[in-house]
CSV table of C-alpha atoms in Angstrom, one decimal:
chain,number,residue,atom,x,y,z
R,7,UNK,CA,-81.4,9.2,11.8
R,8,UNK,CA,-78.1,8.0,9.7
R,9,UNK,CA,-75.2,7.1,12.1
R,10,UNK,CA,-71.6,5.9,10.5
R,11,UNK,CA,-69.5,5.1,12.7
R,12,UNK,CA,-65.7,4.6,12.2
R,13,UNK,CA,-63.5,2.6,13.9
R,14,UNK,CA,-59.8,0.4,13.9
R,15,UNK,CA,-57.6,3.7,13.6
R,16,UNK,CA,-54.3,4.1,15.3
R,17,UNK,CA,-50.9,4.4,14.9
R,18,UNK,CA,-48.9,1.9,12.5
R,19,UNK,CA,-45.5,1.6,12.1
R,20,UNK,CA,-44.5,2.0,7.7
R,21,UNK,CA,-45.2,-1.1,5.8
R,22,UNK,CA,-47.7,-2.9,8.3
R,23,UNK,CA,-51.6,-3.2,7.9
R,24,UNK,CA,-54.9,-1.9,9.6
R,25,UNK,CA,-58.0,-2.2,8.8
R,26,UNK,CA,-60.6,0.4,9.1
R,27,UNK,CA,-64.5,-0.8,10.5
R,28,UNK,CA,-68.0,1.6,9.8
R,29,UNK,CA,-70.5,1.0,11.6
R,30,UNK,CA,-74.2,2.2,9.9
R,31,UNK,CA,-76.8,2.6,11.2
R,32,UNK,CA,-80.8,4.5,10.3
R,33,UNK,CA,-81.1,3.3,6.5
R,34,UNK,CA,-81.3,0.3,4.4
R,35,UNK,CA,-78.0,0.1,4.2
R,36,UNK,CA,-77.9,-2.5,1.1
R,37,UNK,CA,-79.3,-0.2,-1.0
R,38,UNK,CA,-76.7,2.9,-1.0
R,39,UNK,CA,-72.8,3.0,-1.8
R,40,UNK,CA,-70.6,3.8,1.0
R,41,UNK,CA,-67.1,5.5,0.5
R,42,UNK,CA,-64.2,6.1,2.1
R,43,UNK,CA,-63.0,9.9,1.9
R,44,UNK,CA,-59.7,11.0,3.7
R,45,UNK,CA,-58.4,14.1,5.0
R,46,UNK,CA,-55.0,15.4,6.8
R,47,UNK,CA,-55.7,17.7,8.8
R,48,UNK,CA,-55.3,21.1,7.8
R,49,UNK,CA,-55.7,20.1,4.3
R,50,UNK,CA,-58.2,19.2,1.7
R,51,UNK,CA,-60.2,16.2,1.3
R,52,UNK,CA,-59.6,13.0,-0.9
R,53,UNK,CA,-61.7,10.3,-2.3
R,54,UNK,CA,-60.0,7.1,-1.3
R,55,UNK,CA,-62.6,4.1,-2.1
R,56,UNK,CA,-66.4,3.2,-2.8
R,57,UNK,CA,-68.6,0.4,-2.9
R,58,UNK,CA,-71.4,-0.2,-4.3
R,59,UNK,CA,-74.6,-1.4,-2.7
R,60,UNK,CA,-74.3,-4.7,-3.8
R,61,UNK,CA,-70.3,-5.3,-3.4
R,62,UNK,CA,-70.7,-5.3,-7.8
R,63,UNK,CA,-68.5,-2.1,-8.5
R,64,UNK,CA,-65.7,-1.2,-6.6
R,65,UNK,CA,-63.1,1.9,-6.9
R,66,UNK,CA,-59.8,2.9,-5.7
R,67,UNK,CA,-58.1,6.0,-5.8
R,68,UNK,CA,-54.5,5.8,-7.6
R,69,UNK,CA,-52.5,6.6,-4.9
R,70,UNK,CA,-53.9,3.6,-2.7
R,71,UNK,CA,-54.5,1.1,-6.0
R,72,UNK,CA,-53.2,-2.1,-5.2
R,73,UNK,CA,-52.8,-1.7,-1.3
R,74,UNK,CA,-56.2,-0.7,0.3
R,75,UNK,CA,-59.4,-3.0,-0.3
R,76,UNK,CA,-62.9,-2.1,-0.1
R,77,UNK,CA,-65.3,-4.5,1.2
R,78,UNK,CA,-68.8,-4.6,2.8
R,79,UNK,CA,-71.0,-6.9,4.7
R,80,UNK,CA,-74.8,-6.5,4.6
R,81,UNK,CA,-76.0,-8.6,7.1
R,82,UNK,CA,-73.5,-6.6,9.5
R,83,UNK,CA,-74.3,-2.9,7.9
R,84,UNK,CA,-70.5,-2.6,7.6
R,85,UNK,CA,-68.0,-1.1,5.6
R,86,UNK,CA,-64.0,-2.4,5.8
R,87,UNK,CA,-61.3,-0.7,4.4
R,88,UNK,CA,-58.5,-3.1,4.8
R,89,UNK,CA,-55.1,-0.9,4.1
R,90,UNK,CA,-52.1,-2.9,3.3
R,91,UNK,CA,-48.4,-1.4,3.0
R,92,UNK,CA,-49.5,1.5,4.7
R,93,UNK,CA,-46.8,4.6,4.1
R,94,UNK,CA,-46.4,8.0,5.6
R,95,UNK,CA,-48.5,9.4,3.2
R,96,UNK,CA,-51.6,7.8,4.5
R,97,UNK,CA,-51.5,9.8,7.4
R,98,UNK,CA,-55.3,11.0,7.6
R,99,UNK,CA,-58.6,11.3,9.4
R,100,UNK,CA,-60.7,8.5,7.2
R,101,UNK,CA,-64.1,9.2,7.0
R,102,UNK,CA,-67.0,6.8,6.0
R,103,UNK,CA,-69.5,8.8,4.2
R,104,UNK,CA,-72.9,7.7,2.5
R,105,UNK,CA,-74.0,8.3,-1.2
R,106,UNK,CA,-77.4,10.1,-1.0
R,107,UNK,CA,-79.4,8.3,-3.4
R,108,UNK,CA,-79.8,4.7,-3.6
R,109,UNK,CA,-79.1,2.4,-6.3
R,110,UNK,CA,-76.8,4.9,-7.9
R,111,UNK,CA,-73.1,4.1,-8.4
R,112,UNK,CA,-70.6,6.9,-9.7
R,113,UNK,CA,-72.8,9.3,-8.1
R,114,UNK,CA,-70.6,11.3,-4.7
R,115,UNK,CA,-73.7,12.8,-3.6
R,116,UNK,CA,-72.3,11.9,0.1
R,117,UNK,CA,-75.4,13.3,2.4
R,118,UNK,CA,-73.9,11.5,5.8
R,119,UNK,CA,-70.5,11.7,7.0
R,120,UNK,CA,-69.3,9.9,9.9
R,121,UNK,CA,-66.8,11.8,12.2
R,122,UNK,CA,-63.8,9.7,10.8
R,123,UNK,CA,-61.1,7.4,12.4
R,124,UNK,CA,-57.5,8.8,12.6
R,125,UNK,CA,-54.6,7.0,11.0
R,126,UNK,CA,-51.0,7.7,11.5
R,127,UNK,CA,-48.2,6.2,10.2
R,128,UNK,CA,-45.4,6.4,11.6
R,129,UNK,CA,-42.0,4.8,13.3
V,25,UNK,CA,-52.1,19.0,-7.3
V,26,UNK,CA,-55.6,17.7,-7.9
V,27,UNK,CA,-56.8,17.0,-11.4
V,28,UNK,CA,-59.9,19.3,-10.2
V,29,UNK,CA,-58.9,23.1,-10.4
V,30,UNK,CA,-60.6,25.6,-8.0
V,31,UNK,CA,-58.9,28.8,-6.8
V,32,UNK,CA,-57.6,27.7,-3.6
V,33,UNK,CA,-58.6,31.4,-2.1
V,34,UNK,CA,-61.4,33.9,-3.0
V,35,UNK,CA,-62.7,36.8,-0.7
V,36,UNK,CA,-65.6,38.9,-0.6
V,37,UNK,CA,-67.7,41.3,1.5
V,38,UNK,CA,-71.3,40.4,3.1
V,39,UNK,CA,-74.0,41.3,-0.1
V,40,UNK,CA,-71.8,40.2,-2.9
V,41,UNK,CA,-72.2,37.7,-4.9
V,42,UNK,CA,-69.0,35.4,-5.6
V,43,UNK,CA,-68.5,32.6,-8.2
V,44,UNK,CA,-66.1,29.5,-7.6
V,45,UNK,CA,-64.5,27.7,-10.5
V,46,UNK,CA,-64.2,24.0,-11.0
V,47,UNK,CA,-61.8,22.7,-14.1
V,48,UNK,CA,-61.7,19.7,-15.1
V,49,UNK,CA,-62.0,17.7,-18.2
V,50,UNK,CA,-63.6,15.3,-21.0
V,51,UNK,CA,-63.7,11.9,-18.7
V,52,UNK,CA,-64.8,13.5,-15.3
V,53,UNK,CA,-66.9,16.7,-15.5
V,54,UNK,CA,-67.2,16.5,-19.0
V,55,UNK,CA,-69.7,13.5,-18.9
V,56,UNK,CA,-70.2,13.3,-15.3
V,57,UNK,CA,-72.4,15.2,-12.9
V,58,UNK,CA,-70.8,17.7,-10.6
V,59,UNK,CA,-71.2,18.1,-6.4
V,60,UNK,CA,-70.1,20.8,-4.3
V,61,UNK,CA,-69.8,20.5,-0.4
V,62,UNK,CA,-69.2,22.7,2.3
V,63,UNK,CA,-66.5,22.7,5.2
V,64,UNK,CA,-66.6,24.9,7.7
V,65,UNK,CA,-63.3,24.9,10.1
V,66,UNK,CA,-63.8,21.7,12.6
V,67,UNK,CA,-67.0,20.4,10.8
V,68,UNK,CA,-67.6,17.4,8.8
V,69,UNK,CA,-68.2,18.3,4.5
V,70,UNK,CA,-71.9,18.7,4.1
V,71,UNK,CA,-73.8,18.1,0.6
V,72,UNK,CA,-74.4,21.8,-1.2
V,73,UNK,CA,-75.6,21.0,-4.8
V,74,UNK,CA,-75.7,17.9,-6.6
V,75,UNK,CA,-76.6,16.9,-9.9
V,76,UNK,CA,-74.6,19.9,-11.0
V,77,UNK,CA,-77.6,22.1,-10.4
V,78,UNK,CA,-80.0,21.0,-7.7
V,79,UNK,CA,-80.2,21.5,-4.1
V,80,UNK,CA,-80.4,19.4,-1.2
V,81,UNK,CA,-83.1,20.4,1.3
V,82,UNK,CA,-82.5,23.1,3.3
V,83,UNK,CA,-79.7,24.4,1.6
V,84,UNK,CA,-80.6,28.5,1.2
V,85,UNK,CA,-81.3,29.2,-2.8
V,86,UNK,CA,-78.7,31.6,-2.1
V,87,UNK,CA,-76.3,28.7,-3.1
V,88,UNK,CA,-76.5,27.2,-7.3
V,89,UNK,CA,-74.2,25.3,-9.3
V,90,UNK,CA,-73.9,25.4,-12.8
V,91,UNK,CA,-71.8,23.1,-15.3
V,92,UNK,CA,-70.3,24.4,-18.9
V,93,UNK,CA,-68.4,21.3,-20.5
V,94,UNK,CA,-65.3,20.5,-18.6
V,95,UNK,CA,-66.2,23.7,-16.0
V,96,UNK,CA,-68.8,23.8,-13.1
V,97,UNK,CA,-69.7,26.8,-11.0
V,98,UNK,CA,-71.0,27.6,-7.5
V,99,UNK,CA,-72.3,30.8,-7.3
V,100,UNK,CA,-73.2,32.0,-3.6
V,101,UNK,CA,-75.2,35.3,-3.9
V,102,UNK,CA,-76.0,37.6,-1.3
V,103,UNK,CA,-72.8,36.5,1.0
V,104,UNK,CA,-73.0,36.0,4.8
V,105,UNK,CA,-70.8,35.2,7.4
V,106,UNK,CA,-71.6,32.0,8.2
V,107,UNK,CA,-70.6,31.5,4.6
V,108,UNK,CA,-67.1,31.9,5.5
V,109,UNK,CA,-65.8,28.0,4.7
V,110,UNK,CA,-64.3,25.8,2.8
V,111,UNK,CA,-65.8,24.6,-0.7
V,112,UNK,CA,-65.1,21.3,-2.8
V,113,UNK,CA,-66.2,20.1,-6.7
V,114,UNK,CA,-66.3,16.8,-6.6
V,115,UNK,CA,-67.1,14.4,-9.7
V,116,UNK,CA,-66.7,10.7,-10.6
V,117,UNK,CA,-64.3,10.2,-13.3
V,118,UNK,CA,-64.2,7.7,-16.0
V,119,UNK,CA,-61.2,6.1,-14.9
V,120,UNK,CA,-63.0,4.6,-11.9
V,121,UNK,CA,-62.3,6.7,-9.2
V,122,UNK,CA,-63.9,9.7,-7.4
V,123,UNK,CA,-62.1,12.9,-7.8
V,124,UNK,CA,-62.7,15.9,-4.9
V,125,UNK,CA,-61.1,19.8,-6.2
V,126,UNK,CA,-58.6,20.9,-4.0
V,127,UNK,CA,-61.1,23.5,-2.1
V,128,UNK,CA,-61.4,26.9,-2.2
V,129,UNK,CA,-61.0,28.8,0.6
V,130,UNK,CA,-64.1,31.9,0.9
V,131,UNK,CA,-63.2,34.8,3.4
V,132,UNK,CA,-65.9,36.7,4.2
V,133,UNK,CA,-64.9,40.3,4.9
């Protein structure tokens, strides 16, 4: 059975870091792309990063371009989001969600979901 | 405002069939297959069509997308309760980046 499992949530003050962990588990995890998807609660959902498979391709969403980086590590079957110059905006439940095929890039079929990590920014 | 259009509200009454929209354009759903997801209140999204058209197991064939150019559509015939929920388009789009709709949400009456 697929198990993601997020982790490193919290609340941040404006302007500092965190970094978010996932945790896989159940599949051969180097060969699927792992994304990050956000949601505030209450509201709808947003694509915030991907990976692929092999750490080759990488995406950002605009409104995190430049401040969030995607990153994996095989041997570990982990995902990182490190989130840099974190603003009130990013105030979300992140979730770490798997793409359903493998091999495939620019895909978002996303058949595993993890139950997500809260961040909140805030002073 | 997402650069994915779906109604962000559509109703109907247990039997009917209803159709949601999905706009977008010539560098996401115009070259680029189309998913739709489900959210119920509390839950996690879960996969409801991919590939514009085809179903993941277990998913009733009550549920079928369709794509038109820029436009995809889920249709959800013979409406239930349980289908009461929230539903997102999403699509990869040329410029990199994954794009979700902003979600329509389905009353069932």
């Amino acid at each position: 059975e697929v198990h993601l499992v997020e982790s490193g949530g919290g609340l941040i003050q404006p302007g500092r870091s965190l970094r978010l962990s996932c945790a896989a588990s159940g599949f051969t995890f180097n060969e699927y792309a792992i994304h990050w998807v956000r949601q505030v609660p209450g509201k709808g959902l947003e694509w915030v990063s991907g990976i692929s498979w092999n750490s080759g391709s990488k995406g950002y969403a605009g409104s995190v371009q430049g401040r969030f980086t995607i990153s994996r590590d095989n041997a570990r079957n982990s995902v990182y989001l490190q989130m840099d110059g974190l603003q009130s905006e990013d105030t979300a439940l992140y979730y770490c969600v798997k793409d359903q095929d493998e091999f495939r890039w620019q895909w978002l079929a996303l058949d595993s979901w993890g139950q997500g990590t809260l961040v909140t920014v805030s002073s | 405002q997402s650069v994915l259009t779906q109604p962000p509200s559509m109703s109907g009454t247990p039997g009917q069939r209803v159709t949601i929209s999905c706009s977008g354009s010539t560098s996401n759903i115009g070259t680029n297959s189309v998913n739709w997801y489900q959210q119920v209140p509390g839950g996690t999204p879960k996969l409801l069509i991919f590939g514009n058209t085809q179903r993941p197991s277990g998913v009733p064939d009550r549920f079928s997308g369709s794509k038109s150019g820029t436009s995809a559509s889920l249709a959800i015939s013979g409406l239930q309760s349980e289908d009461e929920a929230t539903y997102y388009c999403v699509v990869w789009d040329n410029n990199l980046m994954g794009l979700f709709g902003g979600g329509t949400k389905l009353t069932v009456l």
